[in-house]
PDB file of C-alpha atoms in Angstrom:
ATOM      1  CA  MET D   1     -14.700 -42.398  66.166  1.00  0.00           C
ATOM      2  CA  THR D   2     -16.719 -43.498  62.452  1.00  0.00           C
ATOM      3  CA  LEU D   3     -16.254 -41.608  59.268  1.00  0.00           C
ATOM      4  CA  SER D   4     -19.075 -38.570  59.362  1.00  0.00           C
ATOM      5  CA  VAL D   5     -21.046 -39.256  55.791  1.00  0.00           C
ATOM      6  CA  ALA D   6     -23.653 -37.051  55.326  1.00  0.00           C
ATOM      7  CA  GLN D   7     -27.455 -38.180  53.863  1.00  0.00           C
ATOM      8  CA  ILE D   8     -28.649 -34.958  51.912  1.00  0.00           C
ATOM      9  CA  ASP D   9     -32.000 -34.678  49.320  1.00  0.00           C
ATOM     10  CA  ARG D  10     -31.648 -33.940  45.905  1.00  0.00           C
ATOM     11  CA  GLU D  11     -31.624 -30.148  46.135  1.00  0.00           C
ATOM     12  CA  THR D  12     -28.353 -29.950  48.313  1.00  0.00           C
ATOM     13  CA  ASP D  13     -26.637 -32.652  45.593  1.00  0.00           C
ATOM     14  CA  GLU D  14     -27.666 -30.064  42.790  1.00  0.00           C
ATOM     15  CA  LEU D  15     -26.367 -26.874  44.171  1.00  0.00           C
ATOM     16  CA  VAL D  16     -22.969 -28.426  44.621  1.00  0.00           C
ATOM     17  CA  GLY D  17     -23.055 -29.875  41.620  1.00  0.00           C
ATOM     18  CA  GLU D  18     -19.667 -31.871  41.430  1.00  0.00           C
ATOM     19  CA  TRP D  19     -18.238 -34.216  43.173  1.00  0.00           C
ATOM     20  CA  LEU D  20     -14.970 -36.407  44.154  1.00  0.00           C
ATOM     21  CA  THR D  21     -14.915 -39.820  45.270  1.00  0.00           C
ATOM     22  CA  LEU D  22     -12.752 -39.983  47.976  1.00  0.00           C
ATOM     23  CA  THR D  23      -9.913 -41.763  45.900  1.00  0.00           C
ATOM     24  CA  GLU D  24     -10.315 -38.758  43.921  1.00  0.00           C
ATOM     25  CA  VAL D  25      -9.242 -36.465  47.011  1.00  0.00           C
ATOM     26  CA  ALA D  26      -6.680 -38.690  48.750  1.00  0.00           C
ATOM     27  CA  ARG D  27      -5.458 -38.901  44.722  1.00  0.00           C
ATOM     28  CA  ARG D  28      -5.484 -34.539  44.241  1.00  0.00           C
ATOM     29  CA  LEU D  29      -3.904 -33.778  47.681  1.00  0.00           C
ATOM     30  CA  ASP D  30      -1.545 -36.349  48.104  1.00  0.00           C
ATOM     31  CA  LEU D  31      -2.212 -38.790  50.863  1.00  0.00           C
ATOM     32  CA  SER D  32      -3.027 -42.073  51.756  1.00  0.00           C
ATOM     33  CA  ILE D  33      -7.279 -42.776  51.696  1.00  0.00           C
ATOM     34  CA  GLY D  34      -6.251 -43.238  55.436  1.00  0.00           C
ATOM     35  CA  ARG D  35      -5.556 -39.386  55.443  1.00  0.00           C
ATOM     36  CA  ALA D  36      -8.275 -38.308  53.199  1.00  0.00           C
ATOM     37  CA  LYS D  37     -11.228 -40.539  55.709  1.00  0.00           C
ATOM     38  CA  GLN D  38      -9.193 -38.707  58.150  1.00  0.00           C
ATOM     39  CA  LEU D  39     -10.181 -34.977  57.088  1.00  0.00           C
ATOM     40  CA  LEU D  40     -14.045 -36.271  57.040  1.00  0.00           C
ATOM     41  CA  LYS D  41     -13.404 -37.614  60.912  1.00  0.00           C
ATOM     42  CA  ASP D  42     -11.941 -34.342  61.990  1.00  0.00           C
ATOM     43  CA  HIS D  43     -14.617 -32.009  59.119  1.00  0.00           C
ATOM     44  CA  LYS D  44     -11.883 -30.511  57.955  1.00  0.00           C
ATOM     45  CA  LEU D  45     -13.915 -31.883  54.222  1.00  0.00           C
ATOM     46  CA  ILE D  46     -17.500 -32.910  55.071  1.00  0.00           C
ATOM     47  CA  GLY D  47     -18.552 -35.908  52.814  1.00  0.00           C
ATOM     48  CA  VAL D  48     -22.013 -37.787  51.650  1.00  0.00           C
ATOM     49  CA  ARG D  49     -23.463 -41.212  49.763  1.00  0.00           C
ATOM     50  CA  ARG D  50     -24.626 -40.903  46.936  1.00  0.00           C
ATOM     51  CA  GLY D  51     -25.960 -43.819  45.115  1.00  0.00           C
ATOM     52  CA  GLY D  52     -24.133 -46.234  47.856  1.00  0.00           C
ATOM     53  CA  GLY D  53     -20.311 -46.037  46.632  1.00  0.00           C
ATOM     54  CA  GLU D  54     -17.284 -44.803  48.810  1.00  0.00           C
ATOM     55  CA  PRO D  55     -18.174 -41.412  50.536  1.00  0.00           C
ATOM     56  CA  GLN D  56     -17.348 -38.226  47.608  1.00  0.00           C
ATOM     57  CA  VAL D  57     -16.610 -34.860  48.650  1.00  0.00           C
ATOM     58  CA  PRO D  58     -17.579 -31.236  47.013  1.00  0.00           C
ATOM     59  CA  ALA D  59     -14.880 -30.740  43.702  1.00  0.00           C
ATOM     60  CA  ALA D  60     -15.628 -27.184  45.030  1.00  0.00           C
ATOM     61  CA  PHE D  61     -13.967 -28.441  48.598  1.00  0.00           C
ATOM     62  CA  LEU D  62     -10.109 -28.299  47.506  1.00  0.00           C
ATOM     63  CA  ALA D  63      -8.213 -25.362  46.293  1.00  0.00           C
ATOM     64  CA  GLY D  64      -5.554 -27.218  43.173  1.00  0.00           C
ATOM     65  CA  ASP D  65      -3.860 -30.241  46.169  1.00  0.00           C
ATOM     66  CA  ASP D  66      -5.354 -28.624  48.622  1.00  0.00           C
ATOM     67  CA  VAL D  67      -8.501 -28.111  50.972  1.00  0.00           C
ATOM     68  CA  ALA D  68      -9.517 -24.515  50.326  1.00  0.00           C
ATOM     69  CA  LYS D  69      -7.874 -22.657  53.535  1.00  0.00           C
ATOM     70  CA  GLY D  70     -10.699 -21.394  55.661  1.00  0.00           C
ATOM     71  CA  LEU D  71     -12.937 -24.010  54.870  1.00  0.00           C
ATOM     72  CA  PRO D  72     -12.541 -25.839  57.657  1.00  0.00           C
ATOM     73  CA  GLY D  73     -12.797 -23.357  59.602  1.00  0.00           C
ATOM     74  CA  THR D  74     -16.170 -22.527  58.136  1.00  0.00           C
ATOM     75  CA  ILE D  75     -17.150 -26.637  59.097  1.00  0.00           C
ATOM     76  CA  THR D  76     -16.528 -25.626  62.481  1.00  0.00           C
ATOM     77  CA  VAL D  77     -18.241 -22.661  63.062  1.00  0.00           C
ATOM     78  CA  LEU D  78     -21.334 -24.341  61.354  1.00  0.00           C
ATOM     79  CA  LEU D  79     -21.439 -26.911  63.426  1.00  0.00           C
ATOM     80  CA  ASP D  80     -20.927 -25.220  66.055  1.00  0.00           C
ATOM     81  CA  ALA D  81     -23.759 -22.715  65.685  1.00  0.00           C
ATOM     82  CA  GLY D  82     -25.831 -26.234  66.120  1.00  0.00           C
ATOM     83  CA  TYR D  83     -25.552 -26.883  61.838  1.00  0.00           C
ATOM     84  CA  ASP D  84     -25.561 -30.700  60.978  1.00  0.00           C
ATOM     85  CA  GLU D  85     -23.607 -31.591  57.666  1.00  0.00           C
ATOM     86  CA  ALA D  86     -26.191 -31.446  55.132  1.00  0.00           C
ATOM     87  CA  GLU D  87     -27.015 -28.241  56.650  1.00  0.00           C
ATOM     88  CA  ALA D  88     -23.788 -27.091  56.446  1.00  0.00           C
ATOM     89  CA  LEU D  89     -23.648 -27.947  53.289  1.00  0.00           C
ATOM     90  CA  ARG D  90     -26.894 -26.368  51.555  1.00  0.00           C
ATOM     91  CA  TRP D  91     -25.378 -23.441  53.548  1.00  0.00           C
ATOM     92  CA  LEU D  92     -21.940 -23.343  51.927  1.00  0.00           C
ATOM     93  CA  PHE D  93     -23.412 -24.213  48.258  1.00  0.00           C
ATOM     94  CA  THR D  94     -26.969 -21.495  49.049  1.00  0.00           C
ATOM     95  CA  PRO D  95     -26.927 -18.056  46.245  1.00  0.00           C
ATOM     96  CA  ASP D  96     -26.383 -15.108  48.632  1.00  0.00           C
ATOM     97  CA  ASP D  97     -26.796 -11.822  46.618  1.00  0.00           C
ATOM     98  CA  THR D  98     -24.824 -10.045  49.294  1.00  0.00           C
ATOM     99  CA  LEU D  99     -21.254 -11.759  48.862  1.00  0.00           C
ATOM    100  CA  PRO D 100     -22.501 -12.135  45.753  1.00  0.00           C
ATOM    101  CA  GLY D 101     -22.630 -15.440  44.892  1.00  0.00           C
ATOM    102  CA  SER D 102     -22.695 -18.689  47.276  1.00  0.00           C
ATOM    103  CA  PRO D 103     -20.152 -19.234  50.202  1.00  0.00           C
ATOM    104  CA  VAL D 104     -18.159 -21.714  49.291  1.00  0.00           C
ATOM    105  CA  ASP D 105     -16.967 -19.459  45.920  1.00  0.00           C
ATOM    106  CA  ALA D 106     -16.402 -16.327  47.784  1.00  0.00           C
ATOM    107  CA  ILE D 107     -14.592 -18.905  50.561  1.00  0.00           C
ATOM    108  CA  ARG D 108     -12.214 -19.754  47.562  1.00  0.00           C
ATOM    109  CA  ALA D 109     -11.697 -16.289  45.802  1.00  0.00           C
ATOM    110  CA  GLY D 110     -10.498 -15.666  49.406  1.00  0.00           C
ATOM    111  CA  ARG D 111     -12.775 -14.087  51.352  1.00  0.00           C
ATOM    112  CA  HIS D 112     -13.026 -16.587  53.870  1.00  0.00           C
ATOM    113  CA  THR D 113     -12.759 -14.414  56.835  1.00  0.00           C
ATOM    114  CA  GLU D 114     -16.046 -12.533  55.570  1.00  0.00           C
ATOM    115  CA  VAL D 115     -17.472 -16.157  55.075  1.00  0.00           C
ATOM    116  CA  LYS D 116     -16.520 -17.373  58.406  1.00  0.00           C
ATOM    117  CA  ARG D 117     -17.857 -13.969  60.079  1.00  0.00           C
ATOM    118  CA  ARG D 118     -21.555 -14.544  58.537  1.00  0.00           C
ATOM    119  CA  ALA D 119     -20.871 -18.635  59.695  1.00  0.00           C
ATOM    120  CA  GLN D 120     -20.901 -17.239  63.394  1.00  0.00           C
ATOM    121  CA  THR D 121     -24.064 -15.052  63.676  1.00  0.00           C
ATOM    122  CA  LEU D 122     -25.691 -17.983  63.017  1.00  0.00           C
ATOM    123  CA  ALA D 123     -25.967 -19.535  66.187  1.00  0.00           C
ATOM    124  CA  PHE D 124     -27.548 -15.910  67.642  1.00  0.00           C
TER     125      PHE D 124
END
């Protein structure tokens, strides 16, 4: 299986804001770089290449020394709904007045069940 790394547009890049290199992700999660790459392969995280170099992951995907609770399941639901990784990133970071904030903000606030429920409706 190859490492899955999305290509994103400038608008999505700006929506995300803060990025971490895969090396920084590995350090924060106390993992080997190989295990951090596996998180991308397994779609527990989404990574992109920005300006060359190693893949980068949105900083908001991490909560302390772990992946934000509910994020991997939400990513899986979005990919199963037919979104590609770039579209999933855009959806996760696009502000939604009904949440309020973005879906990733709601996940970080502990409302991952609501976000996942909304993501499930996207396939229908």
